[in-house]
PDB file of C-alpha atoms in Angstrom:
ATOM      1  CA  MET F   1      71.857-164.200-114.679  1.00  0.00           C
ATOM      2  CA  GLN F   2      73.580-166.336-117.306  1.00  0.00           C
ATOM      3  CA  GLN F   3      70.283-168.078-117.979  1.00  0.00           C
ATOM      4  CA  GLU F   4      68.599-164.727-118.627  1.00  0.00           C
ATOM      5  CA  THR F   5      71.462-163.701-120.912  1.00  0.00           C
ATOM      6  CA  LYS F   6      71.155-166.900-122.909  1.00  0.00           C
ATOM      7  CA  ARG F   7      67.403-166.436-123.142  1.00  0.00           C
ATOM      8  CA  GLY F   8      67.892-162.872-124.368  1.00  0.00           C
ATOM      9  CA  LEU F   9      70.425-163.964-126.973  1.00  0.00           C
ATOM     10  CA  GLY F  10      68.044-166.681-128.081  1.00  0.00           C
ATOM     11  CA  LEU F  11      65.318-164.102-128.628  1.00  0.00           C
ATOM     12  CA  ILE F  12      67.630-161.726-130.486  1.00  0.00           C
ATOM     13  CA  ALA F  13      69.308-164.325-132.696  1.00  0.00           C
ATOM     14  CA  PRO F  14      66.445-165.007-135.178  1.00  0.00           C
ATOM     15  CA  PRO F  15      65.730-161.360-136.106  1.00  0.00           C
ATOM     16  CA  PHE F  16      69.464-160.621-136.127  1.00  0.00           C
ATOM     17  CA  PHE F  17      70.274-163.326-138.653  1.00  0.00           C
ATOM     18  CA  TYR F  18      67.150-162.403-140.605  1.00  0.00           C
ATOM     19  CA  ALA F  19      68.346-158.797-140.837  1.00  0.00           C
ATOM     20  CA  VAL F  20      71.842-159.916-141.837  1.00  0.00           C
ATOM     21  CA  LEU F  21      70.420-162.173-144.523  1.00  0.00           C
ATOM     22  CA  LEU F  22      68.143-159.511-146.015  1.00  0.00           C
ATOM     23  CA  MET F  23      70.347-156.435-145.562  1.00  0.00           C
ATOM     24  CA  ALA F  24      74.019-157.236-145.128  1.00  0.00           C
ATOM     25  CA  GLY F  25      73.978-160.008-147.724  1.00  0.00           C
ATOM     26  CA  PRO F  26      72.664-157.921-150.645  1.00  0.00           C
ATOM     27  CA  LEU F  27      74.818-154.972-149.578  1.00  0.00           C
ATOM     28  CA  LEU F  28      77.936-157.142-149.603  1.00  0.00           C
ATOM     29  CA  ALA F  29      76.959-158.509-153.012  1.00  0.00           C
ATOM     30  CA  ILE F  30      76.644-154.969-154.399  1.00  0.00           C
ATOM     31  CA  VAL F  31      80.088-154.047-153.053  1.00  0.00           C
ATOM     32  CA  VAL F  32      81.661-157.172-154.567  1.00  0.00           C
ATOM     33  CA  PHE F  33      79.915-156.557-157.887  1.00  0.00           C
ATOM     34  CA  SER F  34      81.341-153.039-158.039  1.00  0.00           C
ATOM     35  CA  PHE F  35      84.869-154.461-158.363  1.00  0.00           C
ATOM     36  CA  TRP F  36      83.949-156.595-161.368  1.00  0.00           C
ATOM     37  CA  THR F  37      83.526-155.469-164.967  1.00  0.00           C
ATOM     38  CA  GLN F  38      81.053-156.201-167.721  1.00  0.00           C
ATOM     39  CA  ASP F  39      82.549-158.069-170.688  1.00  0.00           C
ATOM     40  CA  TYR F  40      79.822-158.011-173.335  1.00  0.00           C
ATOM     41  CA  LEU F  41      77.280-160.610-172.156  1.00  0.00           C
ATOM     42  CA  THR F  42      79.395-161.985-169.313  1.00  0.00           C
ATOM     43  CA  VAL F  43      80.820-160.543-166.116  1.00  0.00           C
ATOM     44  CA  ASP F  44      84.584-160.503-165.666  1.00  0.00           C
ATOM     45  CA  ARG F  45      85.166-161.365-162.009  1.00  0.00           C
ATOM     46  CA  THR F  46      88.747-160.123-161.962  1.00  0.00           C
ATOM     47  CA  PRO F  47      88.943-157.561-159.115  1.00  0.00           C
ATOM     48  CA  THR F  48      89.561-154.056-160.427  1.00  0.00           C
ATOM     49  CA  ILE F  49      88.816-150.430-159.586  1.00  0.00           C
ATOM     50  CA  ALA F  50      88.189-149.521-163.228  1.00  0.00           C
ATOM     51  CA  ASN F  51      84.516-148.832-162.554  1.00  0.00           C
ATOM     52  CA  TYR F  52      85.361-146.368-159.775  1.00  0.00           C
ATOM     53  CA  VAL F  53      87.915-144.621-161.991  1.00  0.00           C
ATOM     54  CA  GLU F  54      85.312-144.279-164.728  1.00  0.00           C
ATOM     55  CA  ALA F  55      82.580-143.164-162.323  1.00  0.00           C
ATOM     56  CA  PHE F  56      84.711-140.388-160.819  1.00  0.00           C
ATOM     57  CA  GLY F  57      86.279-139.428-164.143  1.00  0.00           C
ATOM     58  CA  ASP F  58      83.206-139.316-166.365  1.00  0.00           C
ATOM     59  CA  PRO F  59      81.659-135.811-166.311  1.00  0.00           C
ATOM     60  CA  ILE F  60      78.188-137.270-166.950  1.00  0.00           C
ATOM     61  CA  TYR F  61      78.252-139.317-163.752  1.00  0.00           C
ATOM     62  CA  ARG F  62      79.636-136.373-161.790  1.00  0.00           C
ATOM     63  CA  ALA F  63      76.943-134.068-163.149  1.00  0.00           C
ATOM     64  CA  ILE F  64      74.143-136.498-162.309  1.00  0.00           C
ATOM     65  CA  MET F  65      75.494-137.061-158.792  1.00  0.00           C
ATOM     66  CA  GLY F  66      75.821-133.309-158.275  1.00  0.00           C
ATOM     67  CA  ARG F  67      72.260-132.781-159.507  1.00  0.00           C
ATOM     68  CA  THR F  68      71.055-135.538-157.179  1.00  0.00           C
ATOM     69  CA  LEU F  69      72.689-133.952-154.138  1.00  0.00           C
ATOM     70  CA  TRP F  70      71.391-130.517-155.139  1.00  0.00           C
ATOM     71  CA  ILE F  71      67.807-131.726-155.599  1.00  0.00           C
ATOM     72  CA  SER F  72      67.858-133.817-152.412  1.00  0.00           C
ATOM     73  CA  GLY F  73      69.390-130.983-150.406  1.00  0.00           C
ATOM     74  CA  LEU F  74      66.852-128.482-151.723  1.00  0.00           C
ATOM     75  CA  VAL F  75      63.964-130.861-151.033  1.00  0.00           C
ATOM     76  CA  THR F  76      65.260-131.439-147.506  1.00  0.00           C
ATOM     77  CA  LEU F  77      65.662-127.726-146.824  1.00  0.00           C
ATOM     78  CA  ILE F  78      62.221-126.807-148.168  1.00  0.00           C
ATOM     79  CA  THR F  79      60.482-129.691-146.418  1.00  0.00           C
ATOM     80  CA  VAL F  80      62.015-129.077-142.998  1.00  0.00           C
ATOM     81  CA  LEU F  81      61.497-125.307-143.186  1.00  0.00           C
ATOM     82  CA  LEU F  82      57.820-125.820-143.997  1.00  0.00           C
ATOM     83  CA  ALA F  83      57.374-128.726-141.587  1.00  0.00           C
ATOM     84  CA  PHE F  84      58.706-126.948-138.500  1.00  0.00           C
ATOM     85  CA  PRO F  85      55.972-124.248-138.336  1.00  0.00           C
ATOM     86  CA  VAL F  86      53.291-126.910-138.799  1.00  0.00           C
ATOM     87  CA  ALA F  87      54.749-129.112-136.069  1.00  0.00           C
ATOM     88  CA  TYR F  88      55.221-126.089-133.787  1.00  0.00           C
ATOM     89  CA  PHE F  89      51.635-124.970-134.297  1.00  0.00           C
ATOM     90  CA  VAL F  90      50.218-128.424-133.563  1.00  0.00           C
ATOM     91  CA  SER F  91      52.416-128.892-130.496  1.00  0.00           C
ATOM     92  CA  PHE F  92      52.070-125.455-128.878  1.00  0.00           C
ATOM     93  CA  HIS F  93      48.837-123.937-130.163  1.00  0.00           C
ATOM     94  CA  VAL F  94      46.422-126.822-130.737  1.00  0.00           C
ATOM     95  CA  ASP F  95      44.243-128.030-127.888  1.00  0.00           C
ATOM     96  CA  PRO F  96      45.540-131.399-126.589  1.00  0.00           C
ATOM     97  CA  SER F  97      42.176-132.986-127.302  1.00  0.00           C
ATOM     98  CA  ARG F  98      42.507-132.065-130.993  1.00  0.00           C
ATOM     99  CA  LYS F  99      46.134-133.014-131.578  1.00  0.00           C
ATOM    100  CA  SER F 100      45.196-136.539-132.590  1.00  0.00           C
ATOM    101  CA  LEU F 101      42.892-135.122-135.256  1.00  0.00           C
ATOM    102  CA  TRP F 102      45.686-132.947-136.630  1.00  0.00           C
ATOM    103  CA  LEU F 103      48.097-135.872-136.718  1.00  0.00           C
ATOM    104  CA  PHE F 104      45.434-137.880-138.498  1.00  0.00           C
ATOM    105  CA  LEU F 105      45.101-135.139-141.129  1.00  0.00           C
ATOM    106  CA  ILE F 106      48.885-134.960-141.544  1.00  0.00           C
ATOM    107  CA  THR F 107      49.104-138.693-142.238  1.00  0.00           C
ATOM    108  CA  ILE F 108      46.236-138.756-144.773  1.00  0.00           C
ATOM    109  CA  PRO F 109      48.672-138.668-147.752  1.00  0.00           C
ATOM    110  CA  PHE F 110      49.958-142.069-146.594  1.00  0.00           C
ATOM    111  CA  TRP F 111      46.525-143.494-147.369  1.00  0.00           C
ATOM    112  CA  THR F 112      47.004-143.029-151.102  1.00  0.00           C
ATOM    113  CA  SER F 113      49.485-144.627-153.457  1.00  0.00           C
ATOM    114  CA  TYR F 114      52.766-142.773-153.863  1.00  0.00           C
ATOM    115  CA  LEU F 115      52.502-143.256-157.619  1.00  0.00           C
ATOM    116  CA  LEU F 116      48.996-141.762-157.583  1.00  0.00           C
ATOM    117  CA  ARG F 117      50.308-138.632-155.877  1.00  0.00           C
ATOM    118  CA  ILE F 118      52.988-138.323-158.540  1.00  0.00           C
ATOM    119  CA  PHE F 119      50.381-138.496-161.293  1.00  0.00           C
ATOM    120  CA  LEU F 120      48.332-135.840-159.494  1.00  0.00           C
ATOM    121  CA  TRP F 121      51.357-133.542-159.623  1.00  0.00           C
ATOM    122  CA  LYS F 122      51.693-134.298-163.338  1.00  0.00           C
ATOM    123  CA  VAL F 123      48.130-133.032-163.758  1.00  0.00           C
ATOM    124  CA  ILE F 124      48.932-129.899-161.757  1.00  0.00           C
ATOM    125  CA  LEU F 125      52.267-129.081-163.402  1.00  0.00           C
ATOM    126  CA  GLY F 126      51.552-130.028-167.033  1.00  0.00           C
ATOM    127  CA  TYR F 127      51.473-127.558-169.932  1.00  0.00           C
ATOM    128  CA  ASN F 128      47.655-127.601-169.858  1.00  0.00           C
ATOM    129  CA  GLY F 129      47.603-128.387-166.161  1.00  0.00           C
ATOM    130  CA  VAL F 130      46.033-126.649-163.204  1.00  0.00           C
ATOM    131  CA  LEU F 131      48.929-124.286-162.481  1.00  0.00           C
ATOM    132  CA  ASN F 132      49.379-123.027-166.024  1.00  0.00           C
ATOM    133  CA  SER F 133      45.607-122.703-166.464  1.00  0.00           C
ATOM    134  CA  ILE F 134      45.321-120.526-163.359  1.00  0.00           C
ATOM    135  CA  LEU F 135      48.237-118.335-164.431  1.00  0.00           C
ATOM    136  CA  SER F 136      46.721-117.928-167.889  1.00  0.00           C
ATOM    137  CA  TYR F 137      43.300-117.100-166.419  1.00  0.00           C
ATOM    138  CA  ILE F 138      44.670-114.304-164.229  1.00  0.00           C
ATOM    139  CA  ASN F 139      46.936-113.087-167.070  1.00  0.00           C
ATOM    140  CA  VAL F 140      50.202-113.636-165.226  1.00  0.00           C
ATOM    141  CA  PRO F 141      53.072-114.161-167.698  1.00  0.00           C
ATOM    142  CA  LEU F 142      54.949-117.390-167.140  1.00  0.00           C
ATOM    143  CA  GLU F 143      58.235-115.536-167.623  1.00  0.00           C
ATOM    144  CA  ALA F 144      57.399-113.243-164.707  1.00  0.00           C
ATOM    145  CA  VAL F 145      56.778-116.198-162.415  1.00  0.00           C
ATOM    146  CA  GLY F 146      60.005-117.870-163.468  1.00  0.00           C
ATOM    147  CA  ASN F 147      62.066-114.711-163.025  1.00  0.00           C
ATOM    148  CA  ALA F 148      60.489-114.010-159.624  1.00  0.00           C
ATOM    149  CA  THR F 149      61.137-117.480-158.233  1.00  0.00           C
ATOM    150  CA  GLY F 150      64.568-118.007-159.732  1.00  0.00           C
ATOM    151  CA  ILE F 151      64.459-121.789-159.226  1.00  0.00           C
ATOM    152  CA  LEU F 152      61.375-122.763-161.214  1.00  0.00           C
ATOM    153  CA  TRP F 153      60.879-123.990-164.723  1.00  0.00           C
ATOM    154  CA  MET F 154      61.445-120.755-166.692  1.00  0.00           C
ATOM    155  CA  GLN F 155      65.066-120.818-165.582  1.00  0.00           C
ATOM    156  CA  GLU F 156      65.323-124.170-167.364  1.00  0.00           C
ATOM    157  CA  GLY F 157      63.916-122.900-170.672  1.00  0.00           C
ATOM    158  CA  LEU F 158      60.569-124.691-170.329  1.00  0.00           C
ATOM    159  CA  SER F 159      57.024-123.389-170.811  1.00  0.00           C
ATOM    160  CA  ALA F 160      55.652-125.555-167.998  1.00  0.00           C
ATOM    161  CA  PRO F 161      57.115-126.852-164.725  1.00  0.00           C
ATOM    162  CA  LEU F 162      56.553-130.494-165.663  1.00  0.00           C
ATOM    163  CA  TYR F 163      59.566-132.546-166.778  1.00  0.00           C
ATOM    164  CA  SER F 164      62.135-130.422-164.995  1.00  0.00           C
ATOM    165  CA  ALA F 165      64.238-130.542-161.858  1.00  0.00           C
ATOM    166  CA  SER F 166      61.801-128.052-160.322  1.00  0.00           C
ATOM    167  CA  ALA F 167      58.950-130.534-160.743  1.00  0.00           C
ATOM    168  CA  VAL F 168      61.014-133.166-158.940  1.00  0.00           C
ATOM    169  CA  VAL F 169      61.668-130.756-156.063  1.00  0.00           C
ATOM    170  CA  LEU F 170      57.984-129.840-155.716  1.00  0.00           C
ATOM    171  CA  THR F 171      56.765-133.436-155.907  1.00  0.00           C
ATOM    172  CA  LEU F 172      59.320-134.813-153.456  1.00  0.00           C
ATOM    173  CA  SER F 173      58.768-131.927-151.017  1.00  0.00           C
ATOM    174  CA  HIS F 174      55.060-132.704-150.922  1.00  0.00           C
ATOM    175  CA  ALA F 175      55.621-136.456-150.623  1.00  0.00           C
ATOM    176  CA  PHE F 176      58.069-136.245-147.717  1.00  0.00           C
ATOM    177  CA  ALA F 177      56.416-133.425-145.750  1.00  0.00           C
ATOM    178  CA  PRO F 178      54.697-135.789-143.260  1.00  0.00           C
ATOM    179  CA  PHE F 179      58.005-137.568-142.660  1.00  0.00           C
ATOM    180  CA  ALA F 180      59.500-134.250-141.550  1.00  0.00           C
ATOM    181  CA  ILE F 181      56.536-133.023-139.519  1.00  0.00           C
ATOM    182  CA  LEU F 182      56.180-136.074-137.284  1.00  0.00           C
ATOM    183  CA  PRO F 183      59.724-136.290-135.776  1.00  0.00           C
ATOM    184  CA  ILE F 184      59.809-132.535-135.205  1.00  0.00           C
ATOM    185  CA  PHE F 185      56.401-132.716-133.521  1.00  0.00           C
ATOM    186  CA  VAL F 186      57.581-135.524-131.232  1.00  0.00           C
ATOM    187  CA  ALA F 187      60.661-133.517-130.226  1.00  0.00           C
ATOM    188  CA  LEU F 188      58.564-130.426-129.511  1.00  0.00           C
ATOM    189  CA  GLU F 189      56.107-132.448-127.438  1.00  0.00           C
ATOM    190  CA  LYS F 190      58.951-133.605-125.168  1.00  0.00           C
ATOM    191  CA  ILE F 191      59.934-130.037-124.273  1.00  0.00           C
ATOM    192  CA  ASP F 192      59.057-129.160-120.691  1.00  0.00           C
ATOM    193  CA  ARG F 193      56.837-126.080-120.907  1.00  0.00           C
ATOM    194  CA  SER F 194      58.090-124.922-117.517  1.00  0.00           C
ATOM    195  CA  LEU F 195      61.475-124.227-119.117  1.00  0.00           C
ATOM    196  CA  LEU F 196      59.844-121.732-121.450  1.00  0.00           C
ATOM    197  CA  GLU F 197      57.972-120.144-118.551  1.00  0.00           C
ATOM    198  CA  ALA F 198      61.233-119.855-116.617  1.00  0.00           C
ATOM    199  CA  ALA F 199      62.908-118.195-119.592  1.00  0.00           C
ATOM    200  CA  ARG F 200      60.084-115.663-119.838  1.00  0.00           C
ATOM    201  CA  ASP F 201      60.245-115.022-116.074  1.00  0.00           C
ATOM    202  CA  LEU F 202      63.971-114.295-116.427  1.00  0.00           C
ATOM    203  CA  GLY F 203      63.244-111.575-118.963  1.00  0.00           C
ATOM    204  CA  GLU F 204      63.634-113.430-122.245  1.00  0.00           C
ATOM    205  CA  THR F 205      61.394-112.336-125.071  1.00  0.00           C
ATOM    206  CA  ALA F 206      59.354-114.867-127.018  1.00  0.00           C
ATOM    207  CA  VAL F 207      61.883-114.788-129.863  1.00  0.00           C
ATOM    208  CA  THR F 208      64.967-115.236-127.679  1.00  0.00           C
ATOM    209  CA  ALA F 209      63.240-117.971-125.659  1.00  0.00           C
ATOM    210  CA  PHE F 210      62.474-119.766-128.896  1.00  0.00           C
ATOM    211  CA  ILE F 211      66.060-119.459-130.136  1.00  0.00           C
ATOM    212  CA  ARG F 212      67.778-120.325-126.842  1.00  0.00           C
ATOM    213  CA  VAL F 213      65.355-122.905-125.427  1.00  0.00           C
ATOM    214  CA  THR F 214      62.886-124.322-127.934  1.00  0.00           C
ATOM    215  CA  LEU F 215      65.174-124.646-130.940  1.00  0.00           C
ATOM    216  CA  PRO F 216      68.061-126.446-129.161  1.00  0.00           C
ATOM    217  CA  LEU F 217      65.665-128.869-127.453  1.00  0.00           C
ATOM    218  CA  ALA F 218      63.965-129.563-130.784  1.00  0.00           C
ATOM    219  CA  ALA F 219      67.308-130.216-132.499  1.00  0.00           C
ATOM    220  CA  PRO F 220      67.055-134.042-132.297  1.00  0.00           C
ATOM    221  CA  GLY F 221      63.740-133.948-134.131  1.00  0.00           C
ATOM    222  CA  ILE F 222      65.096-131.533-136.726  1.00  0.00           C
ATOM    223  CA  VAL F 223      68.142-133.725-137.359  1.00  0.00           C
ATOM    224  CA  ALA F 224      65.913-136.785-137.624  1.00  0.00           C
ATOM    225  CA  ALA F 225      63.705-134.955-140.135  1.00  0.00           C
ATOM    226  CA  LEU F 226      66.738-133.910-142.175  1.00  0.00           C
ATOM    227  CA  LEU F 227      68.010-137.475-142.418  1.00  0.00           C
ATOM    228  CA  ILE F 228      64.585-139.046-142.955  1.00  0.00           C
ATOM    229  CA  VAL F 229      63.988-136.756-145.929  1.00  0.00           C
ATOM    230  CA  PHE F 230      67.480-136.540-147.415  1.00  0.00           C
ATOM    231  CA  ILE F 231      68.449-140.227-147.448  1.00  0.00           C
ATOM    232  CA  PRO F 232      65.436-141.634-149.344  1.00  0.00           C
ATOM    233  CA  THR F 233      65.264-138.726-151.797  1.00  0.00           C
ATOM    234  CA  VAL F 234      68.803-139.477-152.968  1.00  0.00           C
ATOM    235  CA  GLY F 235      67.685-142.989-153.909  1.00  0.00           C
ATOM    236  CA  ASP F 236      64.314-142.042-155.387  1.00  0.00           C
ATOM    237  CA  TYR F 237      63.957-142.968-159.050  1.00  0.00           C
ATOM    238  CA  VAL F 238      60.177-143.097-159.589  1.00  0.00           C
ATOM    239  CA  THR F 239      59.610-139.359-159.169  1.00  0.00           C
ATOM    240  CA  PRO F 240      62.434-138.203-161.492  1.00  0.00           C
ATOM    241  CA  ALA F 241      61.355-140.765-164.086  1.00  0.00           C
ATOM    242  CA  GLN F 242      57.753-139.517-164.040  1.00  0.00           C
ATOM    243  CA  VAL F 243      58.106-135.744-163.656  1.00  0.00           C
ATOM    244  CA  GLY F 244      61.814-135.005-164.078  1.00  0.00           C
ATOM    245  CA  GLY F 245      62.473-135.293-167.778  1.00  0.00           C
ATOM    246  CA  PRO F 246      66.068-135.318-169.075  1.00  0.00           C
ATOM    247  CA  GLY F 247      67.035-132.383-166.854  1.00  0.00           C
ATOM    248  CA  GLY F 248      65.614-133.904-163.686  1.00  0.00           C
ATOM    249  CA  LEU F 249      67.007-137.427-163.716  1.00  0.00           C
ATOM    250  CA  MET F 250      68.951-138.482-160.627  1.00  0.00           C
ATOM    251  CA  ILE F 251      71.595-141.054-159.762  1.00  0.00           C
ATOM    252  CA  ALA F 252      69.014-143.761-159.047  1.00  0.00           C
ATOM    253  CA  ASN F 253      67.762-143.457-162.624  1.00  0.00           C
ATOM    254  CA  MET F 254      71.312-143.930-163.901  1.00  0.00           C
ATOM    255  CA  ILE F 255      71.736-146.987-161.664  1.00  0.00           C
ATOM    256  CA  GLN F 256      68.511-148.438-163.036  1.00  0.00           C
ATOM    257  CA  THR F 257      69.689-147.751-166.588  1.00  0.00           C
ATOM    258  CA  GLN F 258      73.007-149.471-165.954  1.00  0.00           C
ATOM    259  CA  PHE F 259      71.342-152.573-164.498  1.00  0.00           C
ATOM    260  CA  LEU F 260      68.359-152.924-166.838  1.00  0.00           C
ATOM    261  CA  GLY F 261      69.014-150.803-169.906  1.00  0.00           C
ATOM    262  CA  LEU F 262      72.729-151.216-170.574  1.00  0.00           C
ATOM    263  CA  ASN F 263      73.187-154.627-168.927  1.00  0.00           C
ATOM    264  CA  ASN F 264      76.162-153.265-166.989  1.00  0.00           C
ATOM    265  CA  ALA F 265      75.476-154.440-163.452  1.00  0.00           C
ATOM    266  CA  PRO F 266      79.035-153.794-162.175  1.00  0.00           C
ATOM    267  CA  MET F 267      78.854-150.107-163.118  1.00  0.00           C
ATOM    268  CA  GLY F 268      75.377-149.850-161.604  1.00  0.00           C
ATOM    269  CA  ALA F 269      76.715-151.412-158.410  1.00  0.00           C
ATOM    270  CA  THR F 270      79.626-148.965-158.419  1.00  0.00           C
ATOM    271  CA  LEU F 271      77.317-145.964-158.685  1.00  0.00           C
ATOM    272  CA  ALA F 272      75.154-147.407-155.890  1.00  0.00           C
ATOM    273  CA  VAL F 273      78.175-147.845-153.600  1.00  0.00           C
ATOM    274  CA  ILE F 274      79.389-144.307-154.320  1.00  0.00           C
ATOM    275  CA  ALA F 275      75.929-142.896-153.607  1.00  0.00           C
ATOM    276  CA  MET F 276      75.725-144.843-150.339  1.00  0.00           C
ATOM    277  CA  LEU F 277      79.161-143.622-149.241  1.00  0.00           C
ATOM    278  CA  ILE F 278      78.321-139.996-150.020  1.00  0.00           C
ATOM    279  CA  VAL F 279      75.003-140.231-148.170  1.00  0.00           C
ATOM    280  CA  THR F 280      76.721-141.880-145.193  1.00  0.00           C
ATOM    281  CA  VAL F 281      79.345-139.133-144.986  1.00  0.00           C
ATOM    282  CA  ILE F 282      76.712-136.387-145.218  1.00  0.00           C
ATOM    283  CA  ALA F 283      74.508-138.080-142.598  1.00  0.00           C
ATOM    284  CA  LEU F 284      77.421-138.515-140.165  1.00  0.00           C
ATOM    285  CA  ALA F 285      78.518-134.924-140.740  1.00  0.00           C
ATOM    286  CA  THR F 286      74.979-133.697-140.062  1.00  0.00           C
ATOM    287  CA  VAL F 287      74.751-135.642-136.803  1.00  0.00           C
ATOM    288  CA  TRP F 288      78.227-134.492-135.729  1.00  0.00           C
ATOM    289  CA  LEU F 289      77.452-130.854-136.500  1.00  0.00           C
ATOM    290  CA  ALA F 290      74.144-131.045-134.638  1.00  0.00           C
ATOM    291  CA  ARG F 291      75.861-132.536-131.585  1.00  0.00           C
ATOM    292  CA  ARG F 292      78.526-129.838-131.648  1.00  0.00           C
ATOM    293  CA  LEU F 293      75.957-127.053-131.926  1.00  0.00           C
ATOM    294  CA  SER F 294      73.923-128.518-129.059  1.00  0.00           C
ATOM    295  CA  GLY F 295      77.021-128.922-126.882  1.00  0.00           C
ATOM    296  CA  VAL F 296      76.869-132.740-126.761  1.00  0.00           C
ATOM    297  CA  ARG F 297      80.201-134.547-127.107  1.00  0.00           C
TER     298      ARG F 297
END
C-alpha cells in the first residue's frame, strides 16, 4: 500500500509543481507588487497599503469596477437565460442520434478567432453597419428602439450601438453562449427521466414538474454556467477595447493602462488583486446560495 502511495505521489508531483510554478508563482508576485509603489522610473519596495487606499478612495476606480461588475453580471444573466432553453431543447426534444450534430453546431464559434468575431460585431453594430442599415430600411427610428429596450445605445446618447457598454454586453453574450450551453446540457442529460414520469404520475403538471424536479437537478450545471461566464468576462479587456469606447471600458483595461500606459505596475497589480478578491467572493457566494437552495449543506 505504501508503495502504491509513493507511486501515486510520484505521478502527481511533476504536474503539481508545474502548476505551482505557472500559477501560484505569478499570483504571489502580483500580490507582493500590490504593496509596493511606483517612484517615477523605479519601484519603491517599501511595503505599504497606499495603493489600496487610493484604489478604494478614487471615484474613477470605483466607477470602473462597478461598471465591470454590472456588465459582467448582465452578460452572465443574459447568456444563461438564453442558454438554458437551448440546452433543454437539445437534451429533451432532440433525437439522441442527432444530439452530436447539435453539439457540433453549438461549438462552431470556437472554430473561428475570438478577435474575428469581435470585428464581425463591429460590422454589425457600426453607424453604417448591418443593424442600423436594417432599421433605416424599415423606417424604424433609432430613438424608438432605444426607448423600447431601455439598456441599448440610445440611453447612452449614441446614434449607433458600437462603442458603448451595450456593444460590450452583446458581444460578450454571443462569445460566451457556448460556454453556458454545454454545462447546462450535461446537467440536464444526467437527469433520470423516470423521475419526471413519476412526478407526472403523481399529478404534477409539466410546469410544476419542471420547477420541482428538472430545475433543482439542473442547478449544478446552471451554477457552473454562471461561474464560467462571469469570471472570464470580468477580466476581459479585448472586447471593451474594440467595441466599448470610453463608456464601455472595464477594470482589465485600466489594469492594462496602469502596466503599459502609465508605467505604474504596483497600482495595476493592486487593481488586479482587488478584482480577483471581488470575483472570488461573488463566486463563493453563488456556490453557497446554490447549495442552500438545493438543500445541500
